[in-house]
CSV table of C-alpha atoms in Angstrom, one decimal:
chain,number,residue,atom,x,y,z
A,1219,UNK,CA,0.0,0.0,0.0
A,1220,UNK,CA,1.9,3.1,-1.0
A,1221,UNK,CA,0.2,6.2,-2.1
A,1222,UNK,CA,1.7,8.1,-4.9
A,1223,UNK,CA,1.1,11.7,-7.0
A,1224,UNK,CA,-2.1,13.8,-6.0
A,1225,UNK,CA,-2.8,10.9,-3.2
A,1226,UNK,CA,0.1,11.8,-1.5
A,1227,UNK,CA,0.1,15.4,-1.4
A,1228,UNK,CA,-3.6,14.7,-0.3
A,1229,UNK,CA,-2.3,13.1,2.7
A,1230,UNK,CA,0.3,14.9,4.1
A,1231,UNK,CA,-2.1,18.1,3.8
A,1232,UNK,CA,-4.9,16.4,5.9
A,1233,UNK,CA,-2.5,14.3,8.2
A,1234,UNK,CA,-1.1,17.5,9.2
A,1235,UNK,CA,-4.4,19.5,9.3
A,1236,UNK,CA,-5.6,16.5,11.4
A,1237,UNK,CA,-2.8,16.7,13.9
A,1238,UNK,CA,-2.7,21.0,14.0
A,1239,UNK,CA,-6.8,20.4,14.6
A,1240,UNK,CA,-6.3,18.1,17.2
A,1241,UNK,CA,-3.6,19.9,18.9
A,1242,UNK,CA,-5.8,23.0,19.2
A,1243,UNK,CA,-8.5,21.0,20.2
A,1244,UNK,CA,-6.6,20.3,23.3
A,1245,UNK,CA,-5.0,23.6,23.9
A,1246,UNK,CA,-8.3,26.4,22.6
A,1247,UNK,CA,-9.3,28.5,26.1
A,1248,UNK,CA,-12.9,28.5,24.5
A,1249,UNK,CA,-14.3,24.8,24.8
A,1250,UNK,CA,-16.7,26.3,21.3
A,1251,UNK,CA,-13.7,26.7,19.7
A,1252,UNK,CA,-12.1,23.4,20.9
A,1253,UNK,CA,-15.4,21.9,19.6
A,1254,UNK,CA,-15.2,23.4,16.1
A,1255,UNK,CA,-11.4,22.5,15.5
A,1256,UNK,CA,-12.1,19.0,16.4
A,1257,UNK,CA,-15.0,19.0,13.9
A,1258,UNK,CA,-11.7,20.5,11.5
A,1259,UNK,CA,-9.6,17.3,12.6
A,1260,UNK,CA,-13.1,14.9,12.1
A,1261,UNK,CA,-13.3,16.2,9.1
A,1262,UNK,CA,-9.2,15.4,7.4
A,1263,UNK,CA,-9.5,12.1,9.4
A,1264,UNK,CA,-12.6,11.3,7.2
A,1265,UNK,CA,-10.7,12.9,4.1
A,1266,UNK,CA,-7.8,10.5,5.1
A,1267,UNK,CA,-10.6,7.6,5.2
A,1268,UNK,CA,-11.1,8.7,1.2
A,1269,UNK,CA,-7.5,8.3,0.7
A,1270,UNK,CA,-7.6,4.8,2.3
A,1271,UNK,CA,-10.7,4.3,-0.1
A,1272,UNK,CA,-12.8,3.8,3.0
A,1273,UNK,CA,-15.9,6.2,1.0
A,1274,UNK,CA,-18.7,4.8,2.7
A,1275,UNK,CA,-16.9,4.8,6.4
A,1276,UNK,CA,-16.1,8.8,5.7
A,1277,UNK,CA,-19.4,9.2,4.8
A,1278,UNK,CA,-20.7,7.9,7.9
A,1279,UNK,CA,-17.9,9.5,10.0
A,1280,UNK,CA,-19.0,12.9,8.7
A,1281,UNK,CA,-22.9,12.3,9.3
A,1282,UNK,CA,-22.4,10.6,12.5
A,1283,UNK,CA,-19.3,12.3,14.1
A,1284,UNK,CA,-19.9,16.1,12.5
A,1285,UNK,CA,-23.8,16.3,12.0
A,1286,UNK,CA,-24.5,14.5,15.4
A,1287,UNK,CA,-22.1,14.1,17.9
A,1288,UNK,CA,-20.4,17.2,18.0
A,1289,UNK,CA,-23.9,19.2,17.8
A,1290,UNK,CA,-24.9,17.3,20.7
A,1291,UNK,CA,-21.6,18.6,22.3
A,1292,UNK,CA,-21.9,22.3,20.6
A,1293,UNK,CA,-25.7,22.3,23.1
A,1294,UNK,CA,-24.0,20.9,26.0
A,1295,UNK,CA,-21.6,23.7,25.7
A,1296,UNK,CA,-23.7,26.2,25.2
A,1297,UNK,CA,-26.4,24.5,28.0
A,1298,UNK,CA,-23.4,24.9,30.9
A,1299,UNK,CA,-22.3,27.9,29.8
A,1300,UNK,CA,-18.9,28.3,31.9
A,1301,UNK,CA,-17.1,31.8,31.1
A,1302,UNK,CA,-14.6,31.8,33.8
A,1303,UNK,CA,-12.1,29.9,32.1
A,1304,UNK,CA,-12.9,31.3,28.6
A,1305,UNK,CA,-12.4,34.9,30.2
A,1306,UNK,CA,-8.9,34.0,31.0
A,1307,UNK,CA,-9.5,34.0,34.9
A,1308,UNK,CA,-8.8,30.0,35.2
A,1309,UNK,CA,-6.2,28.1,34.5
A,1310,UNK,CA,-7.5,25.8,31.8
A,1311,UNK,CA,-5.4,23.0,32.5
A,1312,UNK,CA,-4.4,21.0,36.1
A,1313,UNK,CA,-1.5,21.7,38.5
A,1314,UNK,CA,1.6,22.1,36.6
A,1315,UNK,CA,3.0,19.1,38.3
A,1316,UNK,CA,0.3,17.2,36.9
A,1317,UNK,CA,0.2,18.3,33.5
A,1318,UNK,CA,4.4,17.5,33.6
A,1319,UNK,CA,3.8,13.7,34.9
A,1320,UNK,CA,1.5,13.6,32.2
A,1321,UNK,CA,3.5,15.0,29.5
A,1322,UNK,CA,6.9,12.9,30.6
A,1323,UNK,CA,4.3,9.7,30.0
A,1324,UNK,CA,2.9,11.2,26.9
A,1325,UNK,CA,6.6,11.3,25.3
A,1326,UNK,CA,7.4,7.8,27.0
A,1327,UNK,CA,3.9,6.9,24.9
A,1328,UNK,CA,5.5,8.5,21.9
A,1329,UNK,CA,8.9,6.5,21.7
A,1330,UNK,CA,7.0,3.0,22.7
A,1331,UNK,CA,4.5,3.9,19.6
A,1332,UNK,CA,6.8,5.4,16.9
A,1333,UNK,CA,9.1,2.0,17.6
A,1334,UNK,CA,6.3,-0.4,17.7
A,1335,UNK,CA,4.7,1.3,13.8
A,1336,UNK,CA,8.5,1.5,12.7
A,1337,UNK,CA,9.1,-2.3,13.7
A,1338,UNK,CA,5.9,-3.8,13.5
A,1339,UNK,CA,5.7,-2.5,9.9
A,1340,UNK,CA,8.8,-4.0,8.5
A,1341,UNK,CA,7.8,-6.9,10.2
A,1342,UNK,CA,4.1,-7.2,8.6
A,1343,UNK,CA,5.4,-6.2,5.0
A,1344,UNK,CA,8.6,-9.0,5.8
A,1345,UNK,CA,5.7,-11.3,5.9
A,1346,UNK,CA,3.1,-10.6,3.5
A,1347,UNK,CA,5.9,-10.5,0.6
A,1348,UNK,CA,5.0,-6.8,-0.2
A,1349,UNK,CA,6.9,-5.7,-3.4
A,1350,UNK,CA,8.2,-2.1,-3.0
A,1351,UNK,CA,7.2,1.0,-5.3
A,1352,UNK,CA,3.7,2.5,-6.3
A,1353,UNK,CA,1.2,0.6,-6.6
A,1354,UNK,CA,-1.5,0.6,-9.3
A,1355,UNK,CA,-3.2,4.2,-9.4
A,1356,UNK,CA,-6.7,4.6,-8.8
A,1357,UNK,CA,-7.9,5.0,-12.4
A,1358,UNK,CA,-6.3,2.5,-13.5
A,1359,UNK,CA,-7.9,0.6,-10.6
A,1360,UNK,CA,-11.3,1.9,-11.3
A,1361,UNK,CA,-11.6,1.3,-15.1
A,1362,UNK,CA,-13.9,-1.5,-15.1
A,1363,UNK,CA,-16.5,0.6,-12.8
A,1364,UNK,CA,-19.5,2.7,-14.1
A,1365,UNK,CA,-19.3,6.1,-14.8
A,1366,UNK,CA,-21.3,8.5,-13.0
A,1367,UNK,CA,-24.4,10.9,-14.8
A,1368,UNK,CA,-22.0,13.7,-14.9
A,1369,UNK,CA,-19.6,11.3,-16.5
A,1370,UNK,CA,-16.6,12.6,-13.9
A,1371,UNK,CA,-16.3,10.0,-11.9
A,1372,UNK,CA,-16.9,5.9,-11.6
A,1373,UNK,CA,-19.5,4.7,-9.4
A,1374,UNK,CA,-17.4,3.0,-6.2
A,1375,UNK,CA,-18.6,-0.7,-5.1
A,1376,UNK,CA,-17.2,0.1,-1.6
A,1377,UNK,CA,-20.0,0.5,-0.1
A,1378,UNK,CA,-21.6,-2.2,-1.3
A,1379,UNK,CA,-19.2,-4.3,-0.5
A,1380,UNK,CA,-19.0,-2.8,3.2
A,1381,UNK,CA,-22.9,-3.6,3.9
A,1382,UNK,CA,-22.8,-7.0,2.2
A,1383,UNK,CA,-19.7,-8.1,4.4
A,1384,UNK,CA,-21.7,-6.0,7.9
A,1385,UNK,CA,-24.6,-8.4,7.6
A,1386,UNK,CA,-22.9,-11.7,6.7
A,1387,UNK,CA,-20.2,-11.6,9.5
A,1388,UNK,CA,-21.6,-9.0,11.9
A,1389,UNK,CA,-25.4,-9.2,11.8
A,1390,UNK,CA,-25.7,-10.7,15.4
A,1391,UNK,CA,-23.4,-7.5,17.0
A,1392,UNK,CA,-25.0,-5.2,14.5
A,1393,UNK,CA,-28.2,-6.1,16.1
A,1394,UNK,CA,-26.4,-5.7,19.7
A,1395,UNK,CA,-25.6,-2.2,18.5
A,1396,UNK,CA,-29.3,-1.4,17.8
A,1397,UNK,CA,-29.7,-2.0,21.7
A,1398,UNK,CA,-26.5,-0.2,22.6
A,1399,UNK,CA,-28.4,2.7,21.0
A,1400,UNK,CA,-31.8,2.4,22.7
A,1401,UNK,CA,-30.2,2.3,26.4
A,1402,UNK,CA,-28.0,5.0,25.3
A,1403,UNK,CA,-31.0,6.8,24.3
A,1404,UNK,CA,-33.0,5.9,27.5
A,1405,UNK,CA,-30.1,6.5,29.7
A,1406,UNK,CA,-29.6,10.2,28.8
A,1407,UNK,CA,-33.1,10.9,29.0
A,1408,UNK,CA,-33.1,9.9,32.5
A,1409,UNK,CA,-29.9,11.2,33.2
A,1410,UNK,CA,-31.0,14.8,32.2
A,1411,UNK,CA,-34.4,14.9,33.7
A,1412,UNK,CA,-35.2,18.2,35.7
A,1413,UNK,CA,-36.0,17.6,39.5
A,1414,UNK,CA,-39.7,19.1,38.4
A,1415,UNK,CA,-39.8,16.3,35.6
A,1416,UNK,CA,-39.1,13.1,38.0
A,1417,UNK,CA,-41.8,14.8,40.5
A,1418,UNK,CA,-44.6,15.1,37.8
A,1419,UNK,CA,-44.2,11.5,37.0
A,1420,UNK,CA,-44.0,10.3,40.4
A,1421,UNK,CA,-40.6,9.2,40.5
A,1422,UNK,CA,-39.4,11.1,43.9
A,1423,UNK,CA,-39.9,9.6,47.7
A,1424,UNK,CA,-42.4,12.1,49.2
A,1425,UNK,CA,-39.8,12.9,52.0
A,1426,UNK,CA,-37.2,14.0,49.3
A,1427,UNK,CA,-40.1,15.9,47.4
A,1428,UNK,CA,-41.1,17.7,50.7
A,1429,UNK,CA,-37.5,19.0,51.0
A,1430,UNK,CA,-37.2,20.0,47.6
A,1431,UNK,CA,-40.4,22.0,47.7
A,1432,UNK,CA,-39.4,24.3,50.7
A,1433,UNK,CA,-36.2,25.6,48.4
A,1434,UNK,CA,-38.5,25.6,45.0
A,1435,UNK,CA,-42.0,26.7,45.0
A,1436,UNK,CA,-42.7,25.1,41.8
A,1437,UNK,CA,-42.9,22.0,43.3
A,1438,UNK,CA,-45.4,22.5,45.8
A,1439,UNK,CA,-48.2,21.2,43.3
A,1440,UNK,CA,-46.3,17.9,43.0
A,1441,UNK,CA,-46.3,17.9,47.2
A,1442,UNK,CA,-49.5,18.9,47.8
A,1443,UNK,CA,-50.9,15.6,46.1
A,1444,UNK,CA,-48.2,13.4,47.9
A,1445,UNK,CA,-48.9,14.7,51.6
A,1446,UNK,CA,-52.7,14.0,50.8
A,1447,UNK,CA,-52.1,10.4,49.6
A,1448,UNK,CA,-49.6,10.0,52.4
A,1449,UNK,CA,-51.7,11.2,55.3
A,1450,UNK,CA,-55.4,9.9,54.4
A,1451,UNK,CA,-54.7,6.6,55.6
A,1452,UNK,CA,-53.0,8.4,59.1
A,1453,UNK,CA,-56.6,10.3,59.9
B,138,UNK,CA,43.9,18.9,2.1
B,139,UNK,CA,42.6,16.6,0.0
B,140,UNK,CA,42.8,14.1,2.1
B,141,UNK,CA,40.2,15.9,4.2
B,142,UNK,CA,37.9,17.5,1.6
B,143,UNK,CA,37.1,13.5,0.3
B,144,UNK,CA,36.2,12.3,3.3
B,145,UNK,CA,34.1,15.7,3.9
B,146,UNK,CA,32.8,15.5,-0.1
B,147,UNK,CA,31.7,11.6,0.3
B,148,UNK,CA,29.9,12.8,3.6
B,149,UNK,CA,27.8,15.2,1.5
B,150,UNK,CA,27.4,13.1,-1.0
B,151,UNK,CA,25.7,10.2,1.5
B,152,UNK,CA,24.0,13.0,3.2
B,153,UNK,CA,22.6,13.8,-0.1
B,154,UNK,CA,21.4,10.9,-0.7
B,155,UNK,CA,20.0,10.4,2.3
B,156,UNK,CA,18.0,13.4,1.5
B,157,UNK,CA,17.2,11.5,-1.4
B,158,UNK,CA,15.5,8.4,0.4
B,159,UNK,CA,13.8,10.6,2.2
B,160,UNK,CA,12.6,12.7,-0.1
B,161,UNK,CA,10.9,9.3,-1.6
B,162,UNK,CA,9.3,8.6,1.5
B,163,UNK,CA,7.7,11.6,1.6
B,164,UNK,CA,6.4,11.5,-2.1
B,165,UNK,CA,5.5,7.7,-1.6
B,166,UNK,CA,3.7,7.7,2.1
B,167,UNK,CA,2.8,3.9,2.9
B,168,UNK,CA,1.2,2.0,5.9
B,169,UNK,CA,3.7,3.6,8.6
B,170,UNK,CA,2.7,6.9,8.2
B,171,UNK,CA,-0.8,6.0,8.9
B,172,UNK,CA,0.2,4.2,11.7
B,173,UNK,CA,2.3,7.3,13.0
B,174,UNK,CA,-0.2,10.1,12.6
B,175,UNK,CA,-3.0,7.6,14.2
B,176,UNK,CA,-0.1,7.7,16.9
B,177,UNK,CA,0.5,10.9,17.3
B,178,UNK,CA,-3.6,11.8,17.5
B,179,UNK,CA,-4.1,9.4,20.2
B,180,UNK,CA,-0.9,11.2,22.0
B,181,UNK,CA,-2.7,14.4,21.4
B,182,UNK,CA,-6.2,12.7,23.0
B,183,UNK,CA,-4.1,11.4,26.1
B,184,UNK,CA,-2.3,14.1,26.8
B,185,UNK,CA,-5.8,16.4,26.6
B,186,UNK,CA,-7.6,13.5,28.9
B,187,UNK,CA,-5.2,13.7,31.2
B,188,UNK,CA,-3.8,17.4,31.4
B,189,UNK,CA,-7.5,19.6,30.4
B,190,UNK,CA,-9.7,20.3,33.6
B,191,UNK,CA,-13.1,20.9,31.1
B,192,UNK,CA,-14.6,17.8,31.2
B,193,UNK,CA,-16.5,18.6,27.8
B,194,UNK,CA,-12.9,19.0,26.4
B,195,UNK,CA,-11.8,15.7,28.2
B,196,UNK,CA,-14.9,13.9,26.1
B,197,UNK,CA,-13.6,15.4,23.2
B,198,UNK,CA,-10.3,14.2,24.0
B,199,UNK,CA,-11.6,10.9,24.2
B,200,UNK,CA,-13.7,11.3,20.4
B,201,UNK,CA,-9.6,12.5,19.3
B,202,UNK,CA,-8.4,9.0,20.8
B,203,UNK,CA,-11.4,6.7,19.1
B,204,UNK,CA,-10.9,8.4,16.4
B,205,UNK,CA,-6.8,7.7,15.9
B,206,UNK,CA,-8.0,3.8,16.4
B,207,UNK,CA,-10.6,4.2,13.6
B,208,UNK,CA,-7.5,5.6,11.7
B,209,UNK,CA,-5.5,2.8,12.2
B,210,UNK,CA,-8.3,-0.1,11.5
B,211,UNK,CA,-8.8,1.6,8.1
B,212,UNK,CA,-5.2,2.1,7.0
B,213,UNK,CA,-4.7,-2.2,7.8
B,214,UNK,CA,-8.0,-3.3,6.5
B,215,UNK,CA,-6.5,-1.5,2.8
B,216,UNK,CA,-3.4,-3.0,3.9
B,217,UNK,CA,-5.0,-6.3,3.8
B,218,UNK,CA,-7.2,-5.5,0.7
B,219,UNK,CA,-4.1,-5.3,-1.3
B,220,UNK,CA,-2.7,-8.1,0.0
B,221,UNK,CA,-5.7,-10.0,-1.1
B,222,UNK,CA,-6.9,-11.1,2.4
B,223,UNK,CA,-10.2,-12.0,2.2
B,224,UNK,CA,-10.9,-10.5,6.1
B,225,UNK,CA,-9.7,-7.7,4.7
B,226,UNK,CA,-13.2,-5.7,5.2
B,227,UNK,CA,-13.2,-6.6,9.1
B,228,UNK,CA,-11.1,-3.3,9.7
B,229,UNK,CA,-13.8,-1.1,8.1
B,230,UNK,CA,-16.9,-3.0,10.1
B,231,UNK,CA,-14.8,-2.7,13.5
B,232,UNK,CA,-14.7,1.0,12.8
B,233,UNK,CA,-18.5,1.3,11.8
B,234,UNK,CA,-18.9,-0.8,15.4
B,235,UNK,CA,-16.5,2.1,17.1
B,236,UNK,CA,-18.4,5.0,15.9
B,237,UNK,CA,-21.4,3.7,17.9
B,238,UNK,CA,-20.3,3.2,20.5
B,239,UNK,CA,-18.6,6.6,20.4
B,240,UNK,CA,-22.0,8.1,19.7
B,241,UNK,CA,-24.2,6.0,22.8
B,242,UNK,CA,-20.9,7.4,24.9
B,243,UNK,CA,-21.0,10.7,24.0
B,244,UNK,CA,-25.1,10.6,25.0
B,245,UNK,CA,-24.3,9.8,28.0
B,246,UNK,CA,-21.4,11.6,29.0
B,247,UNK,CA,-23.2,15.0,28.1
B,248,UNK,CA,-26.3,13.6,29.8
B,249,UNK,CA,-24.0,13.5,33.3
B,250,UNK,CA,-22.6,16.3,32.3
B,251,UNK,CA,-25.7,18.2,32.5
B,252,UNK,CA,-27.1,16.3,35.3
B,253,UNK,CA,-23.6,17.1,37.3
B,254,UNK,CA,-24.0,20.5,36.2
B,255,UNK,CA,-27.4,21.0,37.6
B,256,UNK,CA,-26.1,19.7,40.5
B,257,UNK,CA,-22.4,21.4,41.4
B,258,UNK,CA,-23.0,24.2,39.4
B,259,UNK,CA,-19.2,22.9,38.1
B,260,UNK,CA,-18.1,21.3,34.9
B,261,UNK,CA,-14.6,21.6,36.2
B,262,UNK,CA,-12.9,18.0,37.4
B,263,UNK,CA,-11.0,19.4,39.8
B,264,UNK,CA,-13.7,20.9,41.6
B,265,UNK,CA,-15.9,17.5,41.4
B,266,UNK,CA,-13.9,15.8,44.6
B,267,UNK,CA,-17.1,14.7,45.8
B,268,UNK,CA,-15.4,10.9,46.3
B,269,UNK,CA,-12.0,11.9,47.3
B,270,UNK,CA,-11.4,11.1,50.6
C-alpha cells in the first residue's frame, strides 16, 4: 500500500491539518472553539478515510461524528455555559505538576508507539511478501467501474461491498448495537431529567419531594398531592 | 587537504542521498505513516484527557483517541485489501462498530454532564472531589 502523485500530497495536507486540529482542540481556552477545530480534525480524518478508499466509512464519520455528535456537544456547551475559564481568569489546565507527569508519559507513549509502527511495519510487510514501489493508481484501478451521470467520476462498489460483508459476518453485534443505541437513548433521557420532571411523573420519595419544595416553590403542586395520599390513611 | 575534503565531499554526498531516500518517503507515504499520525492523534487525546480540567474538552479528547483507532483499522483493512486477504473488510466493520459506541458514549457523558452541572454548578474535574477522601 503506497500512495503516490495527487494521493500523497492529499495526505500529508490532511494528516497535518488533522494533527494541528487536534492539537488545538486540546490547547483552545474556549471549549466552542475546541469543539469546532475538532469537527476540522473529524473532518481530514474522514478525508484521510477517502485516501484509504474507505468512501462509505467517511461518509458515515462525517454524518455521524460532525452532524451529530459534535452538535450534541456544541448544546451541551452552550447549556453549561462556563465563562470563567474562557475569560482567561482560570487556568485551563491542572497543576503544573500534573500536566508534567502527564507530558513525561505522553513522550514515553510516543517513543513506545513510533518504535512499535516503525518495527511492526517492517515486520508485517517482511511477511506478507510486499513488493516495494507505487502501486496501481486509482484510475487505472477503477476502469472496469461505471461512470457516474455527470460522466466525472466511476460509481465506487465500496460500499456495497462494506454492507454486504456487515450483515454476513456481523449481523448478530450489528443487532447488539441497535440496543446499545436504545439504552443509550433511555439512559440520557433519564440522566438529564429536571427535578420538576421526576416529581410530575411520580418518580421522587415524598420525604425528598417535601425538601425540595421548601427551596423551590414550583414544586409545591407535585407535594400537595403526595402529603394528601400519604396522610389519608394516618386520619 | 585533499585528504580531508574526500572524506568531507563523500559525507555530503551520503548525506545527499540520504535526503534523497527521504525525499521518496515523503512522495510515496505507505502503511507507517498512517500508523504514526494515528499515533500521534491518540498522543494528542491522552495528553488532553489527562492534562484539560473541562470535562466537555476531556470527552472530546476521548472522540480524538477513538478516532486515531478508527484511523488505524482503516489504513490495515487496505493493507489487507491489497494483500488480497479475504478479512480484509473486518477493519472497516470494527470501525462502523466504534463510531457507535462513540456516539451512545457521548449521549451519556453530556447527559451526566448536564445532570452534574445542575447539581455542582461545576463542569470543572478538579472541583468534582465529591469521592476523594
Amino acid at each position: 500500500m503506497t500512495l503516490s502523485g495527487w494521493e500523497a500530497v492529499f495526505f500529508w495536507i490532511f494528516a497535518i491539518a488533522a494533527i494541528f486540529a487536534g492539537l488545538l482542540t486540546v490547547m483552545a481556552r474556549n471549549t466552542v472553539h475546541s469543539a469546532l477545530f475538532l469537527i476540522s480534525s473529524l473532518v481530514s480524518i474522514a478525508a484521510l478515510f477517502i485516501i484509504l478508499g474507505a468512501e462509505f466509512i467517511a461518509g458515515v464519520q462525517i454524518l455521524v461524528y460532525v452532524g451529530g455528535v459534535m452538535v450534541l456537544f456544541l448544546f451541551v456547551i452552550m447549556l453549561v455555559n462556563v465563562g470563567l475559564e474562557e475569560r482567561g481568569d482560570a487556568p485551563i489546565f491542572n497543576r503544573s505538576a500534573q500536566v508534567g507527569a502527564s507530558l513525561f508519559f505522553c513522550l514515553l507513549m510516543v517513543g513506545g508507539l513510533l518504535f512499535a509502527v516503525n518495527n511492526g511495519v517492517r515486520a508485517l510487510e517482511n511477511r506478507d511478501q510486499v513488493k516495494d514501489g507505487p502501486t496501481e493508481s486509482p484510475a487505472d484501478r477503477d476502469k472496469s467501474l461505471a461512470v457516474t451521470a455527470t460522466r466525472t467520476s466511476r460509481l465506487s462498489k465500496e460500499t456495497e461491498r462494506v454492507g454486504a460483508s456487515l450483515y454476513r459476518y456481523a449481523a448478530l453485534p450489528f443487532e447488539v448495537a441497535s440496543v446499545l443505541l436504545l439504552v443509550a437513548i433511555i439512559g440520557s433521557v433519564m440522566l438529564a431529567r429536571t427535578i420538576k420532571q421526576e416529581a410530575a411523573t411520580d418518580d421522587l420519595a415524598p420525604e425528598v419531594l417535601q425538601d425540595e419544595a421548601k427551596r423551590e416553590p414550583e414544586l409545591a403542586p407535585f407535594v400537595h398531592e403526595e402529603g394528601e395520599s400519604v396522610s389519608d390513611p394516618n386520619a | 587537504m585533499l585528504s580531508t575534503l574526500i572524506p568531507a565531499l563523500i559525507l555530503v554526498e551520503n548525506e545527499g542521498s540520504r535526503l534523497q531516500t527521504v525525499w521518496d518517503k515523503v512522495q510515496h507515504p505507505d502503511l507507517s505513516k498512517f500508523l504514526v499520525i494515528a499515533a500521534i492523534l491518540f498522543i494528542i487525546g491522552v495528553a488532553g484527557v489527562l492534562t484539560r480540567r473541562n470535562i466537555i474538552v476531556i470527552f472530546m479528547s476521548i472522540e480524538l483517541i477513538l478516532n486515531a483507532a478508527n484511523l488505524n483499522f482503516i489504513a490495515f483493512s487496505r493493507y489487507l485489501l491489497q494483500t488480497n486477504n479475504p478479512n480484509a473488510l473486518a477493519g472497516q466493520i470494527f470501525t462502523v462498530f466504534i463510531i457507535v459506541v462513540a456516539a451512545a458514549e457521548a449521549a451519556i457523558g453530556l447527559g451526566i454532564v448536564i445532570a452534574l452541572y445542575r447539581n455542582k454548578e461545576t463542569i470543572l474535574l478538579d472541583q468534582i472531589d465529591l469521592l476523594k477522601w
